[in-house]
PDB file of C-alpha atoms in Angstrom:
ATOM      1  CA  MET A   1      65.322 -82.707 -12.617  1.00 65.00           C
ATOM      2  CA  SER A   2      62.584 -85.285 -12.663  1.00 82.00           C
ATOM      3  CA  GLY A   3      59.387 -84.833 -14.617  1.00 91.00           C
ATOM      4  CA  LEU A   4      57.517 -83.940 -11.448  1.00 93.00           C
ATOM      5  CA  GLU A   5      60.171 -81.397 -10.416  1.00 94.00           C
ATOM      6  CA  ASP A   6      60.032 -79.841 -13.891  1.00 92.00           C
ATOM      7  CA  ARG A   7      56.264 -79.540 -13.693  1.00 94.00           C
ATOM      8  CA  LEU A   8      56.435 -78.030 -10.202  1.00 96.00           C
ATOM      9  CA  ARG A   9      59.045 -75.494 -11.309  1.00 95.00           C
ATOM     10  CA  ALA A  10      56.907 -74.547 -14.317  1.00 95.00           C
ATOM     11  CA  LEU A  11      53.904 -73.943 -12.043  1.00 97.00           C
ATOM     12  CA  GLU A  12      55.998 -71.939  -9.575  1.00 98.00           C
ATOM     13  CA  ASP A  13      57.457 -69.849 -12.420  1.00 98.00           C
ATOM     14  CA  ARG A  14      53.999 -69.160 -13.792  1.00 98.00           C
ATOM     15  CA  ALA A  15      52.641 -68.183 -10.366  1.00 98.00           C
ATOM     16  CA  SER A  16      55.588 -65.853  -9.731  1.00 98.00           C
ATOM     17  CA  ILE A  17      55.169 -64.049 -13.047  1.00 99.00           C
ATOM     18  CA  LEU A  18      51.401 -63.752 -12.681  1.00 99.00           C
ATOM     19  CA  ASP A  19      51.946 -62.276  -9.214  1.00 98.00           C
ATOM     20  CA  LEU A  20      54.369 -59.685 -10.634  1.00 98.00           C
ATOM     21  CA  ILE A  21      51.786 -58.570 -13.187  1.00 99.00           C
ATOM     22  CA  ALA A  22      48.969 -58.548 -10.618  1.00 98.00           C
ATOM     23  CA  SER A  23      51.093 -56.420  -8.259  1.00 98.00           C
ATOM     24  CA  TYR A  24      51.489 -53.541 -10.693  1.00 98.00           C
ATOM     25  CA  GLY A  25      47.972 -52.073 -10.388  1.00 98.00           C
ATOM     26  CA  PRO A  26      47.782 -51.975  -6.580  1.00 98.00           C
ATOM     27  CA  TYR A  27      51.304 -50.544  -6.389  1.00 98.00           C
ATOM     28  CA  ALA A  28      50.430 -47.839  -8.932  1.00 98.00           C
ATOM     29  CA  ASP A  29      47.151 -46.967  -7.206  1.00 97.00           C
ATOM     30  CA  SER A  30      48.785 -46.756  -3.773  1.00 97.00           C
ATOM     31  CA  GLY A  31      51.646 -44.608  -5.078  1.00 97.00           C
ATOM     32  CA  ASN A  32      54.254 -47.203  -4.111  1.00 98.00           C
ATOM     33  CA  GLY A  33      56.982 -46.316  -6.581  1.00 97.00           C
ATOM     34  CA  ASP A  34      59.649 -48.312  -4.771  1.00 98.00           C
ATOM     35  CA  ALA A  35      57.573 -51.485  -5.082  1.00 98.00           C
ATOM     36  CA  ILE A  36      56.962 -50.765  -8.775  1.00 98.00           C
ATOM     37  CA  GLY A  37      60.683 -50.275  -9.342  1.00 98.00           C
ATOM     38  CA  ALA A  38      61.432 -53.563  -7.571  1.00 98.00           C
ATOM     39  CA  LEU A  39      59.347 -55.444 -10.163  1.00 98.00           C
ATOM     40  CA  TRP A  40      61.937 -54.561 -12.842  1.00 98.00           C
ATOM     41  CA  ALA A  41      65.346 -56.110 -13.457  1.00 98.00           C
ATOM     42  CA  GLU A  42      68.446 -53.934 -13.571  1.00 97.00           C
ATOM     43  CA  GLY A  43      68.600 -52.483 -17.069  1.00 97.00           C
ATOM     44  CA  GLY A  44      64.855 -52.970 -17.565  1.00 98.00           C
ATOM     45  CA  THR A  45      62.634 -50.466 -19.355  1.00 98.00           C
ATOM     46  CA  TYR A  46      58.998 -49.385 -19.433  1.00 98.00           C
ATOM     47  CA  SER A  47      57.682 -47.753 -22.612  1.00 97.00           C
ATOM     48  CA  PHE A  48      54.330 -46.008 -22.966  1.00 94.00           C
ATOM     49  CA  GLY A  49      53.363 -43.517 -25.639  1.00 90.00           C
ATOM     50  CA  THR A  50      56.535 -41.697 -26.644  1.00 92.00           C
ATOM     51  CA  THR A  51      58.172 -42.213 -23.227  1.00 93.00           C
ATOM     52  CA  THR A  52      60.656 -44.906 -22.259  1.00 96.00           C
ATOM     53  CA  LEU A  53      61.745 -45.067 -18.633  1.00 96.00           C
ATOM     54  CA  GLU A  54      64.978 -46.826 -17.689  1.00 96.00           C
ATOM     55  CA  HIS A  55      65.094 -48.970 -14.539  1.00 94.00           C
ATOM     56  CA  PRO A  56      66.319 -46.228 -12.166  1.00 91.00           C
ATOM     57  CA  ASP A  57      63.450 -43.942 -13.254  1.00 96.00           C
ATOM     58  CA  ILE A  58      60.582 -46.460 -13.179  1.00 97.00           C
ATOM     59  CA  ALA A  59      60.008 -45.976  -9.441  1.00 96.00           C
ATOM     60  CA  GLY A  60      59.371 -42.278 -10.173  1.00 96.00           C
ATOM     61  CA  LEU A  61      56.447 -43.131 -12.439  1.00 93.00           C
ATOM     62  CA  VAL A  62      53.995 -42.431  -9.619  1.00 95.00           C
ATOM     63  CA  GLU A  63      55.458 -38.924  -9.255  1.00 94.00           C
ATOM     64  CA  LEU A  64      54.557 -37.895 -12.815  1.00 93.00           C
ATOM     65  CA  GLN A  65      52.045 -35.039 -12.809  1.00 95.00           C
ATOM     66  CA  SER A  66      49.516 -37.053 -14.821  1.00 92.00           C
ATOM     67  CA  HIS A  67      49.687 -39.911 -12.314  1.00 94.00           C
ATOM     68  CA  ARG A  68      49.428 -37.618  -9.304  1.00 95.00           C
ATOM     69  CA  GLU A  69      46.310 -36.013 -10.817  1.00 95.00           C
ATOM     70  CA  LEU A  70      44.737 -39.439 -11.357  1.00 95.00           C
ATOM     71  CA  MET A  71      45.481 -40.475  -7.783  1.00 96.00           C
ATOM     72  CA  ALA A  72      44.091 -37.214  -6.389  1.00 95.00           C
ATOM     73  CA  ALA A  73      40.792 -37.753  -8.227  1.00 95.00           C
ATOM     74  CA  GLY A  74      40.669 -41.502  -7.578  1.00 96.00           C
ATOM     75  CA  CYS A  75      41.922 -44.123  -9.989  1.00 97.00           C
ATOM     76  CA  ALA A  76      42.249 -47.846 -10.545  1.00 98.00           C
ATOM     77  CA  HIS A  77      44.830 -49.558 -12.746  1.00 98.00           C
ATOM     78  CA  VAL A  78      43.136 -52.819 -13.750  1.00 98.00           C
ATOM     79  CA  LEU A  79      45.076 -55.472 -15.653  1.00 98.00           C
ATOM     80  CA  SER A  80      43.532 -58.463 -17.391  1.00 98.00           C
ATOM     81  CA  ALA A  81      44.791 -61.982 -16.928  1.00 97.00           C
ATOM     82  CA  PRO A  82      47.753 -62.375 -19.275  1.00 98.00           C
ATOM     83  CA  ARG A  83      48.563 -64.862 -21.978  1.00 98.00           C
ATOM     84  CA  LEU A  84      51.948 -66.165 -20.815  1.00 98.00           C
ATOM     85  CA  THR A  85      54.707 -68.173 -22.483  1.00 98.00           C
ATOM     86  CA  ILE A  86      57.750 -69.289 -20.491  1.00 98.00           C
ATOM     87  CA  ASP A  87      60.942 -70.490 -22.169  1.00 97.00           C
ATOM     88  CA  GLY A  88      63.650 -71.411 -19.681  1.00 96.00           C
ATOM     89  CA  ASP A  89      64.820 -68.246 -17.939  1.00 98.00           C
ATOM     90  CA  THR A  90      62.772 -65.845 -20.060  1.00 99.00           C
ATOM     91  CA  ALA A  91      59.059 -65.302 -20.496  1.00 99.00           C
ATOM     92  CA  VAL A  92      56.652 -63.151 -22.487  1.00 98.00           C
ATOM     93  CA  ALA A  93      53.162 -62.112 -21.429  1.00 99.00           C
ATOM     94  CA  VAL A  94      50.521 -60.040 -23.183  1.00 98.00           C
ATOM     95  CA  ASN A  95      47.451 -58.503 -21.621  1.00 98.00           C
ATOM     96  CA  HIS A  96      45.152 -55.505 -21.507  1.00 98.00           C
ATOM     97  CA  SER A  97      45.199 -52.710 -18.978  1.00 98.00           C
ATOM     98  CA  ILE A  98      42.504 -50.195 -18.187  1.00 98.00           C
ATOM     99  CA  VAL A  99      42.988 -47.078 -16.130  1.00 98.00           C
ATOM    100  CA  LEU A 100      39.719 -45.985 -14.552  1.00 98.00           C
ATOM    101  CA  ALA A 101      39.340 -42.477 -13.151  1.00 97.00           C
ATOM    102  CA  CYS A 102      36.728 -41.070 -10.825  1.00 96.00           C
ATOM    103  CA  HIS A 103      34.816 -38.040 -12.107  1.00 94.00           C
ATOM    104  CA  GLY A 104      32.469 -37.008  -9.323  1.00 92.00           C
ATOM    105  CA  GLU A 105      30.256 -40.025  -8.759  1.00 93.00           C
ATOM    106  CA  ALA A 106      31.020 -41.613 -12.125  1.00 96.00           C
ATOM    107  CA  TRP A 107      33.981 -43.699 -13.192  1.00 97.00           C
ATOM    108  CA  ALA A 108      35.344 -43.707 -16.736  1.00 97.00           C
ATOM    109  CA  ALA A 109      38.034 -45.607 -18.593  1.00 98.00           C
ATOM    110  CA  VAL A 110      40.640 -42.978 -19.440  1.00 96.00           C
ATOM    111  CA  ARG A 111      43.238 -45.338 -20.862  1.00 96.00           C
ATOM    112  CA  VAL A 112      42.774 -48.766 -22.460  1.00 98.00           C
ATOM    113  CA  SER A 113      46.022 -50.342 -23.574  1.00 98.00           C
ATOM    114  CA  ALA A 114      47.740 -53.410 -24.930  1.00 98.00           C
ATOM    115  CA  ASN A 115      50.763 -54.608 -22.971  1.00 98.00           C
ATOM    116  CA  ARG A 116      53.708 -56.820 -23.782  1.00 98.00           C
ATOM    117  CA  TRP A 117      55.860 -57.832 -20.832  1.00 99.00           C
ATOM    118  CA  ASN A 118      59.244 -59.523 -21.180  1.00 99.00           C
ATOM    119  CA  PHE A 119      60.544 -61.255 -18.061  1.00 99.00           C
ATOM    120  CA  VAL A 120      63.893 -62.654 -17.022  1.00 99.00           C
ATOM    121  CA  ARG A 121      64.798 -64.975 -14.177  1.00 98.00           C
ATOM    122  CA  THR A 122      67.335 -63.273 -11.885  1.00 98.00           C
ATOM    123  CA  ASP A 123      69.068 -64.351  -8.689  1.00 97.00           C
ATOM    124  CA  ALA A 124      66.221 -62.549  -6.872  1.00 96.00           C
ATOM    125  CA  GLY A 125      63.531 -64.352  -8.889  1.00 98.00           C
ATOM    126  CA  TRP A 126      61.525 -63.289 -11.927  1.00 99.00           C
ATOM    127  CA  ARG A 127      61.681 -59.610 -12.879  1.00 99.00           C
ATOM    128  CA  VAL A 128      60.360 -57.443 -15.708  1.00 99.00           C
ATOM    129  CA  ALA A 129      63.015 -56.985 -18.397  1.00 99.00           C
ATOM    130  CA  ASP A 130      60.793 -54.604 -20.300  1.00 98.00           C
ATOM    131  CA  ARG A 131      57.182 -53.627 -20.676  1.00 98.00           C
ATOM    132  CA  VAL A 132      55.596 -51.887 -23.638  1.00 98.00           C
ATOM    133  CA  ASN A 133      52.170 -50.313 -23.129  1.00 98.00           C
ATOM    134  CA  SER A 134      50.329 -48.884 -26.139  1.00 98.00           C
ATOM    135  CA  LEU A 135      46.889 -47.300 -26.323  1.00 97.00           C
ATOM    136  CA  LEU A 136      44.285 -49.349 -28.152  1.00 97.00           C
ATOM    137  CA  ALA A 137      43.176 -46.383 -30.223  1.00 95.00           C
ATOM    138  CA  GLY A 138      42.886 -48.084 -33.598  1.00 94.00           C
ATOM    139  CA  GLY A 139      46.582 -48.319 -34.422  1.00 90.00           C
ATOM    140  CA  GLU A 140      48.120 -51.526 -35.703  1.00 94.00           C
ATOM    141  CA  SER A 141      51.141 -51.338 -33.387  1.00 92.00           C
ATOM    142  CA  ALA A 142      49.012 -51.717 -30.245  1.00 95.00           C
ATOM    143  CA  ARG A 143      47.218 -54.749 -31.679  1.00 95.00           C
ATOM    144  CA  GLU A 144      50.558 -56.288 -32.668  1.00 95.00           C
ATOM    145  CA  LEU A 145      51.685 -56.144 -29.032  1.00 94.00           C
ATOM    146  CA  LEU A 146      48.940 -58.640 -28.201  1.00 95.00           C
ATOM    147  CA  MET A 147      50.210 -61.276 -30.650  1.00 92.00           C
ATOM    148  CA  LEU A 148      52.078 -64.041 -28.881  1.00 80.00           C
TER     149      LEU A 148
END
């Protein structure tokens, strides 16, 4: 590839990955489990707290009782712009996520987390290889996720 083609591919890769991350919140808030599952590569995982979901189970995330309760009350999954590093056919991004919940007329942050996303280029485009989400509740492990 020429220098210009390389630069264009790098920009397209970056845009594709940023779009994947930006899609997660609206898909979660609309209860679109199939769309969430489609963000992940075969064999991918999503870990949060003490739970790790394998690719076939990630689409069911929106069916968890805790998620259904959030949706019933009103919620918003808000993700910050990530710090992203791309290396060939793999990439790593780190960012923050906040889950806001409606309590009557007030909204409150009920979950503030650090995220580390690992991506892989597939025949279908970029997909999440794994995501680790850890509450920013003072623990070192959550802060370490943000180091890139």
